[in-house]
Structures are given as structure tokens and as C-alpha cells.
XYZ file of C-alpha atoms in Angstrom:
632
model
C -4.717 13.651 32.430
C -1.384 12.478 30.932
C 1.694 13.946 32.796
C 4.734 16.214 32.519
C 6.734 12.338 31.875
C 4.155 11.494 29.382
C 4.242 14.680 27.476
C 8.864 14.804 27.726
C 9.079 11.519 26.433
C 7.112 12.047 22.920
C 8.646 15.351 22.507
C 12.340 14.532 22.067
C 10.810 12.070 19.040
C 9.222 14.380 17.632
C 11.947 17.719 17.751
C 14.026 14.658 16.268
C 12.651 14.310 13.195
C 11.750 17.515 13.038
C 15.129 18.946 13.116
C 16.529 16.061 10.830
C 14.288 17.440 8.202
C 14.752 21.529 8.539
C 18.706 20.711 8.504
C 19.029 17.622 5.994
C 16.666 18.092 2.984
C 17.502 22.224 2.488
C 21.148 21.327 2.315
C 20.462 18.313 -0.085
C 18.676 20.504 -1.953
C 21.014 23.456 -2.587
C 23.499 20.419 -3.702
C 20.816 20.017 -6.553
C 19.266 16.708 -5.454
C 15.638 15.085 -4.907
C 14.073 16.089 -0.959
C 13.452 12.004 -0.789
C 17.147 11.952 -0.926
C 17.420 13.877 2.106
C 15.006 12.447 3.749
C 16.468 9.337 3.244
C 20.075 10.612 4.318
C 18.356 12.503 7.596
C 16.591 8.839 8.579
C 20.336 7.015 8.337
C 21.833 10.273 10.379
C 19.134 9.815 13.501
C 18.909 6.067 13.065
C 20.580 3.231 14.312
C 22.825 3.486 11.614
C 24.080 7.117 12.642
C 23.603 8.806 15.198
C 21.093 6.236 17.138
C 18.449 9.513 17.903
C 15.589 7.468 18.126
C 15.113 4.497 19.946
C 12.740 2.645 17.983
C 12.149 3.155 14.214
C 9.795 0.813 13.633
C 7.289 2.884 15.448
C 8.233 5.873 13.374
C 7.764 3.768 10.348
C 4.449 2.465 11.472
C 3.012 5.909 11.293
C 5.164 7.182 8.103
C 2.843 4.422 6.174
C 0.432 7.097 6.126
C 2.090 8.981 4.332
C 2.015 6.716 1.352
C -1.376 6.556 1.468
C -1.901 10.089 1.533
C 0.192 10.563 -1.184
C -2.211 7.773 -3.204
C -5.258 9.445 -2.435
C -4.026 12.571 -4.150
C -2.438 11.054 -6.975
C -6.315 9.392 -7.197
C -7.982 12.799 -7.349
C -5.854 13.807 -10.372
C -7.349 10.765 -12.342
C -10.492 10.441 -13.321
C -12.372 7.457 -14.131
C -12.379 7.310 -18.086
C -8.639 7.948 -17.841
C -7.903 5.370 -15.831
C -9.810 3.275 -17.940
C -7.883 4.292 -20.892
C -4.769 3.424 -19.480
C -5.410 -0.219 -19.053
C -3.355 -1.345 -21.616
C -0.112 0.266 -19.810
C -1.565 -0.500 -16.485
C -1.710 -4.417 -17.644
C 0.274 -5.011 -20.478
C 3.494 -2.633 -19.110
C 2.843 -3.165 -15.774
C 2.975 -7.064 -15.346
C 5.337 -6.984 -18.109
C 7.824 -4.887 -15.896
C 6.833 -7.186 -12.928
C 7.117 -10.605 -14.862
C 10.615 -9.731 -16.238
C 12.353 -8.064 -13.486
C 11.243 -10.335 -10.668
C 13.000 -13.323 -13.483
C 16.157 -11.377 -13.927
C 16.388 -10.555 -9.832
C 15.603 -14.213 -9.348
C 17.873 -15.553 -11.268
C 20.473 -13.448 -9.565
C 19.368 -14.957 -6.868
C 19.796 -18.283 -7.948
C 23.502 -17.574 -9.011
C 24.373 -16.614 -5.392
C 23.145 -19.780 -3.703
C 19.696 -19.102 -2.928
C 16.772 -21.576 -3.126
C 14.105 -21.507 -5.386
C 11.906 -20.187 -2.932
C 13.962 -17.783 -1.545
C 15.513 -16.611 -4.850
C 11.828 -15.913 -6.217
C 10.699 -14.196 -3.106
C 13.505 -11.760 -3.404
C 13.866 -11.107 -6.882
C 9.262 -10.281 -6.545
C 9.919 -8.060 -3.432
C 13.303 -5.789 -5.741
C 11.428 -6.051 -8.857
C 8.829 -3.790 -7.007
C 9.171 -0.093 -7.315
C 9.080 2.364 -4.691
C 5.677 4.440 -5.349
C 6.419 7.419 -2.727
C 10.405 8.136 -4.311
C 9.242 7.708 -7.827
C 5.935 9.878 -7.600
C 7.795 12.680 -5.425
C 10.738 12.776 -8.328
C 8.194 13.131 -11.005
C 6.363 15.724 -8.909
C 9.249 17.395 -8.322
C 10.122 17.364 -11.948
C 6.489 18.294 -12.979
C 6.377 15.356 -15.002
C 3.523 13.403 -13.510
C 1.193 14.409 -16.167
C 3.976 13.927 -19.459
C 3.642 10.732 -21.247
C 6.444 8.773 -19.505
C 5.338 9.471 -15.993
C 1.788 7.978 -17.133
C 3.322 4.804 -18.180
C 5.318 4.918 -14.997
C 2.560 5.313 -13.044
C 0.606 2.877 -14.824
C 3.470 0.387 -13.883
C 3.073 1.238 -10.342
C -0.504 0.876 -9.994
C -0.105 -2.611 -11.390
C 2.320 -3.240 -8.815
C 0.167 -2.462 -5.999
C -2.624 -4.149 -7.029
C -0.714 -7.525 -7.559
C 0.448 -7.549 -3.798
C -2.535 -8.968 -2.351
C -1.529 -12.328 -4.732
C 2.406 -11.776 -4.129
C 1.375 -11.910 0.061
C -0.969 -15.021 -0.814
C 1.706 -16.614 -2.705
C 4.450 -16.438 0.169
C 2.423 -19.789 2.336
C 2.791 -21.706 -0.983
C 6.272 -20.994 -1.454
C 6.751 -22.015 1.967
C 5.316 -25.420 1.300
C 7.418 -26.011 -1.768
C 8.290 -29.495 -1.989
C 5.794 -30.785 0.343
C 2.157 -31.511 0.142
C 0.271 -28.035 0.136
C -1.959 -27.364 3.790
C -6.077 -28.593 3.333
C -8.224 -26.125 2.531
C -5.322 -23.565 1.079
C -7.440 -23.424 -2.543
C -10.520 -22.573 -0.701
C -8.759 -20.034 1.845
C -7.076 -18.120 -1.556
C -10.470 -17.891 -3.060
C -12.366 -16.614 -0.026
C -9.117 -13.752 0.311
C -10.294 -13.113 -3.407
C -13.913 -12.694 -2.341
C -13.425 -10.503 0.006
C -10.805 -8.134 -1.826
C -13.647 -8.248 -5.115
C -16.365 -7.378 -2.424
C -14.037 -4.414 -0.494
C -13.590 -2.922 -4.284
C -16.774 -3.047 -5.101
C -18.083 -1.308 -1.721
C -15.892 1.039 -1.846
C -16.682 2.114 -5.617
C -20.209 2.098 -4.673
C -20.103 3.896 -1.510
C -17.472 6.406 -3.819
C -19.311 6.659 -6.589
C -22.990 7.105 -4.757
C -22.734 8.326 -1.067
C -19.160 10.756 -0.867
C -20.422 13.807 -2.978
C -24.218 14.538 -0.546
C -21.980 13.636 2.409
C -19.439 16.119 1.927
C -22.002 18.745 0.767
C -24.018 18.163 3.872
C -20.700 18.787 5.626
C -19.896 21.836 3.610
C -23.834 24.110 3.819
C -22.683 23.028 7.501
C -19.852 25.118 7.388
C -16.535 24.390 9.466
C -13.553 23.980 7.628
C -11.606 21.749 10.162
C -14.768 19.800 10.089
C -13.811 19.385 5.980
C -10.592 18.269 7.023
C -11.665 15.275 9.570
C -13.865 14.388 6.658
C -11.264 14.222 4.516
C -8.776 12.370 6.743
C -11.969 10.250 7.776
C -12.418 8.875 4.162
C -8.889 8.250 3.248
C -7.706 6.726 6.667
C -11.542 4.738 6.504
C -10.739 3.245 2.998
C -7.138 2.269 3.766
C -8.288 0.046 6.706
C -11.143 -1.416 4.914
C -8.821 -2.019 2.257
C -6.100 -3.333 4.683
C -8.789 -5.584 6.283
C -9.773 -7.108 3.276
C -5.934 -7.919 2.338
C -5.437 -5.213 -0.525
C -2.826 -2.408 0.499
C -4.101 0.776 2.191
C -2.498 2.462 -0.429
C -4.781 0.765 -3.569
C -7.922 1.999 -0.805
C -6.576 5.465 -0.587
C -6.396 5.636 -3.877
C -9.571 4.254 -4.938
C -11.649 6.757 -2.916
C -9.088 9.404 -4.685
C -10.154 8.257 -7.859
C -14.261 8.099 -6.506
C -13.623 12.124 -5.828
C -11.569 13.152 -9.001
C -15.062 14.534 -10.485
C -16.213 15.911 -6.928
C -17.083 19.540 -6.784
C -15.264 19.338 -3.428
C -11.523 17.849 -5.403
C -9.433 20.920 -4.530
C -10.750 21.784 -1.089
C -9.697 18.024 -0.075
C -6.616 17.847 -1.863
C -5.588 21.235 0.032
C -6.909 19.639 3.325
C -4.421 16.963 2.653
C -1.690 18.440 1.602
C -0.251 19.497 4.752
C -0.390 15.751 5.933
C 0.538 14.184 3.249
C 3.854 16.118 3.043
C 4.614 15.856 6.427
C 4.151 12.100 6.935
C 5.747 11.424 3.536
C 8.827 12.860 4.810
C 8.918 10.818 8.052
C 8.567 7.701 6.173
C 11.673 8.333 3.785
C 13.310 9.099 7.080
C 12.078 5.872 8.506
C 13.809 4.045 5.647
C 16.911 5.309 6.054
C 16.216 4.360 9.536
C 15.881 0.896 8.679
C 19.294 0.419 6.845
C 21.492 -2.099 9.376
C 24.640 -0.301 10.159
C 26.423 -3.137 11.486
C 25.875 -4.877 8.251
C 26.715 -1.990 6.277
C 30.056 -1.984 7.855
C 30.848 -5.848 7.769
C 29.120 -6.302 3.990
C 29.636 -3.051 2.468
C 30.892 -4.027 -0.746
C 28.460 -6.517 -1.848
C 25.988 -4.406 -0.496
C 26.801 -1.496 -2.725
C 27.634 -3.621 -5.696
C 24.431 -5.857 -5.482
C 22.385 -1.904 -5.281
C 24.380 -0.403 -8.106
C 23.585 -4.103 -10.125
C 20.143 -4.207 -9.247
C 19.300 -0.829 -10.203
C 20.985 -1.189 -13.567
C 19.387 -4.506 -14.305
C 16.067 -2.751 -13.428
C 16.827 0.480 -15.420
C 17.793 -1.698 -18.778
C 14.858 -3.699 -18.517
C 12.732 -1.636 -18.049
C 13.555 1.162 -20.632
C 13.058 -1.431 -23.442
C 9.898 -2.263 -22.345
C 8.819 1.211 -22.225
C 10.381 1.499 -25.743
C 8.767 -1.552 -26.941
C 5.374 0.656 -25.597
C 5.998 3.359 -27.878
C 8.341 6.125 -25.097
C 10.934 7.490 -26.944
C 14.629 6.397 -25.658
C 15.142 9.114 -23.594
C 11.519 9.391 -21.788
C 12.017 5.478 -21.748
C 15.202 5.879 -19.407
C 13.382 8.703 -17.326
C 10.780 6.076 -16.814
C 13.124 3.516 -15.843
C 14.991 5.577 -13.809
C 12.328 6.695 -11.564
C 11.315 3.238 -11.076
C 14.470 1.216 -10.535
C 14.540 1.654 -6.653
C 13.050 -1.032 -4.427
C 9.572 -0.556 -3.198
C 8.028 0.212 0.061
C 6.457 -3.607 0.078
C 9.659 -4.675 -0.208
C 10.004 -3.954 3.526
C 6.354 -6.471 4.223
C 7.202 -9.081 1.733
C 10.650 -9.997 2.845
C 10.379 -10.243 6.808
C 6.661 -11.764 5.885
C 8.994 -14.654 3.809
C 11.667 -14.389 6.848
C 8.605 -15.775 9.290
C 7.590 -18.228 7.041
C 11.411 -19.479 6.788
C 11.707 -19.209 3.406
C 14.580 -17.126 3.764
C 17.182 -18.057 6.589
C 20.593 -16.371 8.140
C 21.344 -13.094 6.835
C 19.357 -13.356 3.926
C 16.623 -11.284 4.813
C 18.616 -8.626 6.526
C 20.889 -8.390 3.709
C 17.954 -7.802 1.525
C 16.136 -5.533 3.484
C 19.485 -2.896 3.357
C 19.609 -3.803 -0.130
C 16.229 -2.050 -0.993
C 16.723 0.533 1.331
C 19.862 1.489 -0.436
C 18.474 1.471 -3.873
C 16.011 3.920 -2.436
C 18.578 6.069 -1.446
C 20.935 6.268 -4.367
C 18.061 5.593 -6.799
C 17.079 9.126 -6.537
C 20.798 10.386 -7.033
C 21.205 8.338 -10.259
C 17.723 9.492 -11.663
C 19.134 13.504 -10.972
C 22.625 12.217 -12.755
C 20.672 11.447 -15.825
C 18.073 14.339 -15.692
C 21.376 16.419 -15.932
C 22.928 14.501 -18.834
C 19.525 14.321 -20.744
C 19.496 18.216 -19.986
C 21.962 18.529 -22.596
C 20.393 17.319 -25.184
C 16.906 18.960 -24.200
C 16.895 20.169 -27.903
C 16.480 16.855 -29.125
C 12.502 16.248 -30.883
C 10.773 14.400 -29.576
C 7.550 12.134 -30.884
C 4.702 11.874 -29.033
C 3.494 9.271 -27.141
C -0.498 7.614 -27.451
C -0.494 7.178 -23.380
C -3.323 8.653 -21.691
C -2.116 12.176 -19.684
C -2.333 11.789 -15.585
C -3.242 15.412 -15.645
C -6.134 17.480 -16.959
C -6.726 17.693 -20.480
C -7.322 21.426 -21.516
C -5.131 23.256 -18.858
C -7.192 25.962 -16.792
C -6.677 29.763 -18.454
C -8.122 31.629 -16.264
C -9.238 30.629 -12.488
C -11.938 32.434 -11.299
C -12.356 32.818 -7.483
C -16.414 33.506 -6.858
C -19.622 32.630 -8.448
C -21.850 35.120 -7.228
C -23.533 37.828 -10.012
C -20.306 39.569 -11.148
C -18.380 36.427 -11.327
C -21.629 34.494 -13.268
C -21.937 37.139 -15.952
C -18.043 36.971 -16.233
C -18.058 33.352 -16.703
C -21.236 33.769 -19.347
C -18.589 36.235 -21.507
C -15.592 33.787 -21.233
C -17.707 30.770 -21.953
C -19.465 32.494 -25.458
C -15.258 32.936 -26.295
C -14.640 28.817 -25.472
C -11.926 29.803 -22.852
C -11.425 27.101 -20.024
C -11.800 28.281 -16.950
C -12.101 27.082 -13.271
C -14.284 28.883 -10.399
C -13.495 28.073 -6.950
C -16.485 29.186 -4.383
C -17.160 27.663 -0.992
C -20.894 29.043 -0.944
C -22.829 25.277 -1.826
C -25.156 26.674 -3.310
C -23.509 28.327 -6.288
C -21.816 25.460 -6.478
C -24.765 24.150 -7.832
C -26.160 26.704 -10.143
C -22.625 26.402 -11.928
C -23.136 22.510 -13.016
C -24.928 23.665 -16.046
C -22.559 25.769 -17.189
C -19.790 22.905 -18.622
C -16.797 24.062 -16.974
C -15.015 22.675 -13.699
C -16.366 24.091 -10.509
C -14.657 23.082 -6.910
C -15.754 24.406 -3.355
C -13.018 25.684 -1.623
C -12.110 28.587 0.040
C -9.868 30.920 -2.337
C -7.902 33.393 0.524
C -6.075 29.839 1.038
C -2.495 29.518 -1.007
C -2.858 25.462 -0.796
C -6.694 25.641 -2.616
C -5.114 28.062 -4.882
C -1.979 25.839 -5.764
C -4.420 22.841 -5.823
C -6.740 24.187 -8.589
C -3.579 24.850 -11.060
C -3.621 28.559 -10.384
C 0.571 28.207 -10.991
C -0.332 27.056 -14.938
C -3.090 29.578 -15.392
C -2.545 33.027 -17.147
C -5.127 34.899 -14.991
C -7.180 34.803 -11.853
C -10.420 36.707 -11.719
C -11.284 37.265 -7.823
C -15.062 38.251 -8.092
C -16.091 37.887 -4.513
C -17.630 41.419 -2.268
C -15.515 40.687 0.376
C -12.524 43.579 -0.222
C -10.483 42.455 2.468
C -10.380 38.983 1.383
C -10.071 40.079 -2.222
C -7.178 42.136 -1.336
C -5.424 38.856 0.980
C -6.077 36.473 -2.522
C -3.993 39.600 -4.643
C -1.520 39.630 -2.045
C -1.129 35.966 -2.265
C -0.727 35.250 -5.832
C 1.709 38.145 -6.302
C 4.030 36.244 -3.738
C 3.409 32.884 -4.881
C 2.199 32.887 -8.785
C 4.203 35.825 -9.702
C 3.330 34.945 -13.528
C -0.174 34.718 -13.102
C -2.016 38.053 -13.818
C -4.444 39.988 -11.253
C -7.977 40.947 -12.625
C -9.960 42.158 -9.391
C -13.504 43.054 -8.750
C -13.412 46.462 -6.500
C -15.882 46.631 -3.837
C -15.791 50.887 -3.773
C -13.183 54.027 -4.423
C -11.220 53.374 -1.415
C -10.282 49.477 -2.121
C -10.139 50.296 -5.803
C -7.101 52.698 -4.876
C -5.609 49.937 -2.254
C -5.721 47.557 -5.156
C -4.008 50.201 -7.774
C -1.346 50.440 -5.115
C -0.873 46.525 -5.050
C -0.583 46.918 -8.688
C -2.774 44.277 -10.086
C -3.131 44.527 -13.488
C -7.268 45.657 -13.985
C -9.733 46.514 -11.363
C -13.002 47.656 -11.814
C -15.305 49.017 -8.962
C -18.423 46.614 -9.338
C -21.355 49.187 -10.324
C -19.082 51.654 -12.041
C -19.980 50.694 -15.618
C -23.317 49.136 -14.555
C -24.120 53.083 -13.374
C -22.600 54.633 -16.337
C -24.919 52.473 -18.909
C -27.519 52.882 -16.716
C -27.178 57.216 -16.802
C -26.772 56.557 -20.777
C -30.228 55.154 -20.754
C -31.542 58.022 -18.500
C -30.133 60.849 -20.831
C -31.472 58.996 -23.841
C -34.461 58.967 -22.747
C -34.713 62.374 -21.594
C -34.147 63.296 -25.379
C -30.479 63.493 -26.135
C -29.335 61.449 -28.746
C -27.265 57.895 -28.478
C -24.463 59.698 -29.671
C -24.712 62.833 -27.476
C -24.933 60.598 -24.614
C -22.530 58.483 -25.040
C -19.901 61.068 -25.522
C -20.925 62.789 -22.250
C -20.633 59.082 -20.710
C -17.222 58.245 -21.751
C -16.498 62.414 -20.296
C -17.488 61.287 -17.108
C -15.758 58.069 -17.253
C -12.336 59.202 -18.257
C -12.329 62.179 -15.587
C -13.624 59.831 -13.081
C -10.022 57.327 -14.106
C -8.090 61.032 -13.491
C -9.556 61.737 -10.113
C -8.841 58.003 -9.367
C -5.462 58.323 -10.050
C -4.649 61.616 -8.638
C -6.209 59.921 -5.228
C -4.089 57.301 -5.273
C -1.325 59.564 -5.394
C -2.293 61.886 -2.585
C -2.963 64.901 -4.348
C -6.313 65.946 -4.743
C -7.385 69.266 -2.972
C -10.211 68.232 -0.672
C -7.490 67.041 2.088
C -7.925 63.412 1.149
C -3.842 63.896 0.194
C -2.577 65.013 3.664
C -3.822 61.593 4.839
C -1.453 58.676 5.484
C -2.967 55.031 5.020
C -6.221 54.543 3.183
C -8.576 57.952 3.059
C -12.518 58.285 3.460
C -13.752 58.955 -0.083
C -16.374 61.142 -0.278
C -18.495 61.420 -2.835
C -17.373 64.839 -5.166
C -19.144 66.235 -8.505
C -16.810 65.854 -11.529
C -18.803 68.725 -13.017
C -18.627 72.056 -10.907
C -22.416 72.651 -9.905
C -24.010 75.940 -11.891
C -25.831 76.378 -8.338
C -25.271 75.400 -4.719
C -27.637 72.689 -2.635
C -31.266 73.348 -1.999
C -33.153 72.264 0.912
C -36.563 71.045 1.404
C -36.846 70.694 4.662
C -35.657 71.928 8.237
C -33.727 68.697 8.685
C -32.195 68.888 5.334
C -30.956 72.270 5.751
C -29.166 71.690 8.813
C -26.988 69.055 7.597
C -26.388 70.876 4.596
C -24.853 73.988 6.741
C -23.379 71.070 8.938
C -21.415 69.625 5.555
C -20.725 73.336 4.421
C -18.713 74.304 7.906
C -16.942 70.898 7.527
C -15.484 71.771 3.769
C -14.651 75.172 4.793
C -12.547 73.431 7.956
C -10.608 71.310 5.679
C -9.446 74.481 3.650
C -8.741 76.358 6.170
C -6.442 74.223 8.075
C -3.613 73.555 5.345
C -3.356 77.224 5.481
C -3.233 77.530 9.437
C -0.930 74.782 9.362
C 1.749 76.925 6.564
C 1.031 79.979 9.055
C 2.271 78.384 12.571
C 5.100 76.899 10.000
């Protein structure tokens, strides 16, 4: 059993960065910038750089990795496979465009400043990379991840991060520049090629063939933390196989992302995630502005900030005019470039990999290593600079772009939480009118008596706010909760009217009483589940008892519209039966809306002593409002 030493000394860690973030990134943000920038200015604050709060960062940023991957894995579930596929020709024509060009112009900086060949190329590959957690958070943030530019730019970075596994196997070569290449190198490069193809493969396989039964297995189970493990155990699982086979754990997060983007369990996992994701993301901004060398700073601090203020705008410029040349408008183009101008997380692998290998010497690779780690940090400042000047000229038209969207085609309309018999019938009404919808159930098998229905289905559980916010309940106009469970009915209304304030409440009452608990919550429709199913079902009676479809109807829509009246005057306390003098939610008992011509009969012994019982109990609640004004 660890000790009371064991447990102190990962706790002051911990409260570190935990504190760092609570204080740093709401401040940043009521000054109008990015979170990522203050997580970045938080890591510099606690690190050596700062404050020197934690002792060693590069266990911090060992961990923080995960976040990245995290992050990948849920940027794969928004993407499904045909619109990956569609993007190819940004993902390969953009993408090693953006690489090719930059890494040239960085290199050639390089060159100007007295570096080797080698060296110069090495550093100009690892800056021309872009940082995929800084520029996916901004376009989060900005809700752009699905617009036309933040396809391209993610295109761009997916082609980044599958070229690293040849940028890592390129690094021995460049350190044998000039001398006669090592036996056997061709034959090692194609067996690392192998083995990457054969890791892809399994893992599209396994993906495509083996995820869906597994997690349904796990789901009729039940046990949502069990869900989550699952969750954690496929995205962590993929990384490492991914990392073993010498891709980046981020391309195998992202991958088995992509495997579930058509999974019936999508939401559920993303909203397992989520909590992770956000968490660990943080901590690795923070470990990057861990990593920035203060002593350096301090000695080199001019041509530190000149060479990240150059690199950035060499990056931004070149890059803008190749989205241009791609068909972005100018100002998407710049948005583009913007997000992607600072220096990638693999900047922080490639360059001590090259440091080992000698091809860069001295101060080199320090120098570099603050030099991406400060384009991260004022990268995000520059990209809010020109959000706000663009912001001005928001009335500007703009044309429209042929990239594929990163989101959903045909946003969700109405979400629908429960696929039992109400919510089926409502789905049959709102499918005959062509509206899209989404149903959320975490019952398996309805789950699968939906799949012939066309629309998108997800197990989940729908009292949660992070399933809700996963299945694009924010962008919807209405939810319809259609489950019998009236507390949890009443916990999802409670939710969305704190969280989606915009989204309209259309609620499936279980009786009187939580119809009038929902009126008080004022959703906008309710309807008590075998209200009108009742009323049809007494028009049939009186029908066929003689009266004509007219007749009846008419005395239907009587007892419907004093039945609303009594409703209301319940809910406002001031019906006669006593239900009023009640504080919280009354027993409703059942009253005729038509005063009886006769009183109650009885049939039998039994029956005529509960009738007297009921009869002394009504003439108790009448009498005591009127003792009550009498002791007054």
C-alpha cells in the first residue's frame, strides 16, 4: 500500500497545474484571447522559465501527449469515411504543397544564418509543421471546424501527420550526408514501410469489422464506466499500435475515430472522452510553455522573438496563396494560414531526435526548440488580432468554396431523446415531413429497430449535458424527450434550459402531476402520453354507441378543452378539492369534468365500504378550510 510520502509528493504536481489553469486561462479569456494561449502562458508561469513549480516538465509533457491524441480521435468521429475520401485532393495536393514550400523557405533561412545543409533542412521540416492541438482548439473555439477553410486546414494537417513516419526515417540519412549510407538502410526503410502499411490495414479492419458488436456487447451489458474504459481502451490501444509500428499515436487515434464516425455508439464515446480530452489537452499546452528555456530567452531574446514573428509571417504568406490558389477566398485563405502558422507538436521529437544524431550541434537545437514553442504561444494571439480586423469587414460576400465540410451535412432539427412507442410513432410523423432528426437511446435494442428508419441513431444516455452537447443539440431547434421515466425527463428539461437556452422543449408527460411540474418549468408543449390516445379512443366508443362523428367529436374536444382549464387552474393552486392549499407537487386524483346526474352505486359489501371510506375523506377536506378560517 503506497504511503502518506507517496501520496504528498504527486499531489503538489498535480494542485500545480491545476491551479495554473483555474487562474491563467479565465483571465486570458476575459482579455478576449484563445484558452491555448493561457495555457501556454500558465506552463511558462510554473515552469522553469517562471516560477520553477514543477520540477520536471518532461514528465508532465509525457502524459499531456495524450491529450493530442484524444483530441484526434474526436476530430476522427466527426469524419466519416466518404468524406475523408473526398478530401484527398486537399489532403495531398494542399497538404504536401504547404509542407514542400514552407520546409524550402524555413530552410533556406536556415541556410542564410550559417547552418548546414543537414541541419538547415531538418529545421526548416520540423517549423514548417503545424501545431494540430492550437490550430484545431482555435477553430473549435471559433466554430469553424466544419466551414470550408478549416477543412482545407485540416486537410493540411492530416497530411502533416501522416508524412512524419518518412520525416523520422529521413533524419539517419541526413545524418550520413556526405558519407557512404549504413548496409542494409534501403531494406530497414522498406521493412518500417511494411509494418506502418500492415498497422493501417489492421487497424481499418479490426475498425471497420470487430468495434461496433464489441461495444454493443459492452452496452446490453450495461455499465457506463465500463463504456468509458472501452473507449479509453480503443483510443490509448490504437495509439500504441500505431506508435509501435512508427506512425504517430495521433494518426492511430484518429484512425479508430474515423472506424467509429458511422457507429451507433459515436456520441456516447465522444462524451466519454470529452472530459479527458480537455483536461490532458490543457496540460500539454502547459507543458509547452514549460519547455521554453528561460535562460536563453533572457541571453537571445531578440533573435528569438524576431526569428518567431519572421517565421510565422513567412508561414502565414505562404500559405494563404496556396489556399487561394485552392479556391479559399482571401480572407478564409488568411484564417487558414493563420491557424496554421505556429510550429507543431513534432517539432519538439524531430529536433532533439536530429540533436542525437548530431546533425544539429551547440545551441542550435535549443534555440529551435524555444523558437517553436514561441510561435505556439503568440501564434494564437496573432490569429485573434486578425479574427478582430476581419470582424470588420464581416459584411463582405463571400463565394463558396468546393471543399468537402468536416461536419455533418444536413444539420440535426430536431433531437429526439427515446425510441420507445411514443418516440417511434413521433419519428414515423417527422420522417413522412423529410425533417432530419437524431434519436439518442441507450436501450440496444431500439437501437436496432431504428436502422431501418434512415435517420442517425446513437446510444447514449440523454440526462447527460456532454451526450447532449455531443449529438449537436446546441444547433438543433427542438428536442423531443419521449422516454417514461418523469424524473429523468424532467433532469433532460432542466438541462437544456440552462445550457441550450435556444433550443425548444417538447416533452412527453408521464401523468397530471409531472404534466403540471413540467408547465411550471415552462417548456414549450407537453402532452400526458395517453391523453389523446384516450380521447380518440372514447370518440370511437360514442360512435359506436350511435352518436354521430360529428356529435362526438364536439363532445370530445368539450372534454378536452375543460380538461386544459382544470390543468391550468392546478398548476396554479386553485382548484377547490384542497389540491391548492398544498405546497410542492399535489396527489391528483382522478375528478369528473361533468357533475354526475347520480351518486356511486355499489355492488358489493367491499365496494360499498370504500365508497363511504372515499365519501368521509371528501367531506374532511371541506370541512377543514372552514375550521381552519374559524380558529383564525
Amino acid at each position: 500500500m503506497a504511503s502518506a510520502a507517496t501520496h504528498a509528493s504527486f499531489l503538489p504536481p498535480v494542485l500545480t497545474f491545476l491551479s495554473a489553469a483555474v487562474i491563467g486561462v479565465p483571465i486570458v479569456r476575459l482579455l478576449g484571447q484563445s484558452a491555448v494561449l493561457g495555457y501556454l502562458v500558465a506552463g511558462v508561469v510554473i515552469g522553469p522559465a517562471g516560477l520553477s513549480l514543477i520540477a520536471e516538465p518532461e514528465t508532465a509533457a509525457s502524459v499531456a501527449e495524450i491529450g493530442v491524441v484524444l483530441l484526434l480521435f474526436i476530430v476522427g468521429l466527426e469524419l466519416e469515411l466518404s468524406r475523408l475520401v473526398s478530401m484527398r485532393r486537399d489532403i495531398f495536393g494542399l497538404g504536401t504543397a504547404q509542407l514542400a514550400l514552407c520546409s524550402l523557405a524555413l530552410a533556406g533561412a536556415g541556410l542564410a544564418f550559417g547552418l548546414t545543409p543537414a541541419a538547415a533542412t531538418v529545421v526548416g521540416i520540423a517549423l514548417a509543421l503545424s501545431a494540430t492541438a492550437v490550430a484545431l482548439q482555435l477553430l473549435e473555439e471559433r466554430g469553424d471546424l466544419g466551414s470550408a477553410y478549416g477543412g482545407r486546414s485540416f486537410a493540411v494537417l492530416l497530411l502533416q501527420d501522416i508524412s512524419v513516419v518518412a520525416i523520422l526515417a529521413l533524419l539517419p540519412l541526413l545524418a550520413t550526408a556526405g558519407a557512404t549510407p549504413k548496409d542494409g538502410w534501403l531494406d530497414e526503410g522498406l521493412r518500417s514501410t511494411g509494418r506502418a502499411a500492415a498497422a493501417v490495414a489492421g487497424v481499418v479492419i479490426v475498425g471497420r469489422y470487430g468495434l461496433n458488436p464489441f461495444f454493443r456487447l459492452l452496452a446490453a451489458a450495461g455499465g457506463r464506466e465500463v463504456m468509458t474504459a472501452a473507449a479509453l481502451l480503443v483510443v490509448l490501444g490504437t495509439a500504441m499500435v500505431m506508435e509501435r509500428a512508427g506512425l504517430s499515436m495521433a494518426m492511430g487515434a484518429f484512425l479508430a475515430g474515423v472506424m467509429l464516425a458511422e457507429s451507433n455508439f459515436r456520441h456516447q464515446l465522444e462524451a466519454d472522452i470529452e472530459p479527458f480530452r480537455g483536461m490532458l489537452l490543457g496540460l500539454f499546452f502547459m507543458s509547452v510553455g514549460m519547455s521554453i528555456d528561460g535562460n536563453l530567452l533572457a541571453h537571445h531574446w531578440a533573435a528569438l522573438i524576431g526569428a518567431t514573428l519572421a517565421a510565422i509571417a513567412v508561414k502565414v504568406v505562404l500559405v494563404a496563396g496556396l489556399f487561394r490558389l485552392f479556391g479559399s477566398p482571401w480572407l478564409d485563405a488568411v484564417r487558414g494560414a493563420a491557424v496554421l502558422a505556429p510550429a507543431g507538436e513534432f517539432a519538439f521529437v524531430i529536433l532533439p531526435a536530429a540533436a542525437d544524431l548530431r546533425i544539429l550541434e551547440g545551441n542550435v537545437p535549443r534555440f529551435c526548440v524555444a523558437l517553436a514553442a514561441l510561435t505556439m504561444l503568440v501564434g494564437p494571439i496573432i490569429a485573434k488580432g486578425l479574427d478582430m480586423l476581419f470582424a470588420r469587414r464581416s459584411g463582405e460576400a463571400q463565394p463558396p468554396s468546393d471543399v468537402g465540410d468536416v461536419a455533418e451535412s444536413g444539420d440535426t432539427r430536431v433531437l429526439v431523446v427515446g425510441f420507445g412507442r411514443f418516440g417511434q410513432i413521433l419519428a414515423q410523423v417527422l420522417l413522412a415531413e423529410g425533417i432530419s432528426i437524431t434519436v439518442i437511446d441507450k436501450d440496444v435494442g431500439q437501437i436496432r429497430a431504428a436502422t431501418s428508419f434512415g435517420f442517425r441513431i446513437y446510444y447514449g444516455d440523454g440526462t447527460r449535458l456532454d451526450v447532449l452537447r455531443a449529438s449537436g443539440l446546441a444547433k438543433a431547434d427542438l428536442i423531443c424527450i419521449c422516454i417514461d421515466d418523469p424524473d429523468a425527463a424532467t433532469k433532460i428539461v432542466d438541462i437544456v434550459h440552462e445550457e441550450f437556452a435556444n433550443v425548444r422543449t417538447y416533452v412527453r408527460a408521464y401523468d397530471r402531476t409531472h404534466a403540471i411540474a413540467l408547465m411550471n418549468r415552462d417548456v414549450d408543449f407537453q402532452l400526458r402520453e395517453t391523453v389523446e390516445s384516450a380521447l380518440g379512443f372514447g370518440r370511437a366508443t360514442l360512435e359506436g354507441l350511435g352518436l354521430s362523428a360529428e356529435a362526438a367529436a364536439r363532445r370530445v374536444e368539450d372534454v378536452r378543452k375543460r380538461d386544459v382549464a382544470r390543468l391550468v387552474l392546478q398548476q396554479a393552486g386553485a382548484m377547490p378539492d384542497g389540491s391548492g392549499w398544498l405546497r410542492g407537487t399535489p396527489e391528483m386524483r382522478p375528478e369528473p369534468l361533468t357533475a354526475p346526474t347520480r351518486p356511486s352505486r355499489a355492488l358489493s359489501a367491499e365496494t360499498r365500504g370504500l365508497i363511504e371510506t372515499q365519501r368521509h375523506e371528501a367531506a374532511t377536506r371541506v370541512l377543514e378550510p372552514e375550521d381552519s378560517q374559524r380558529d383564525a
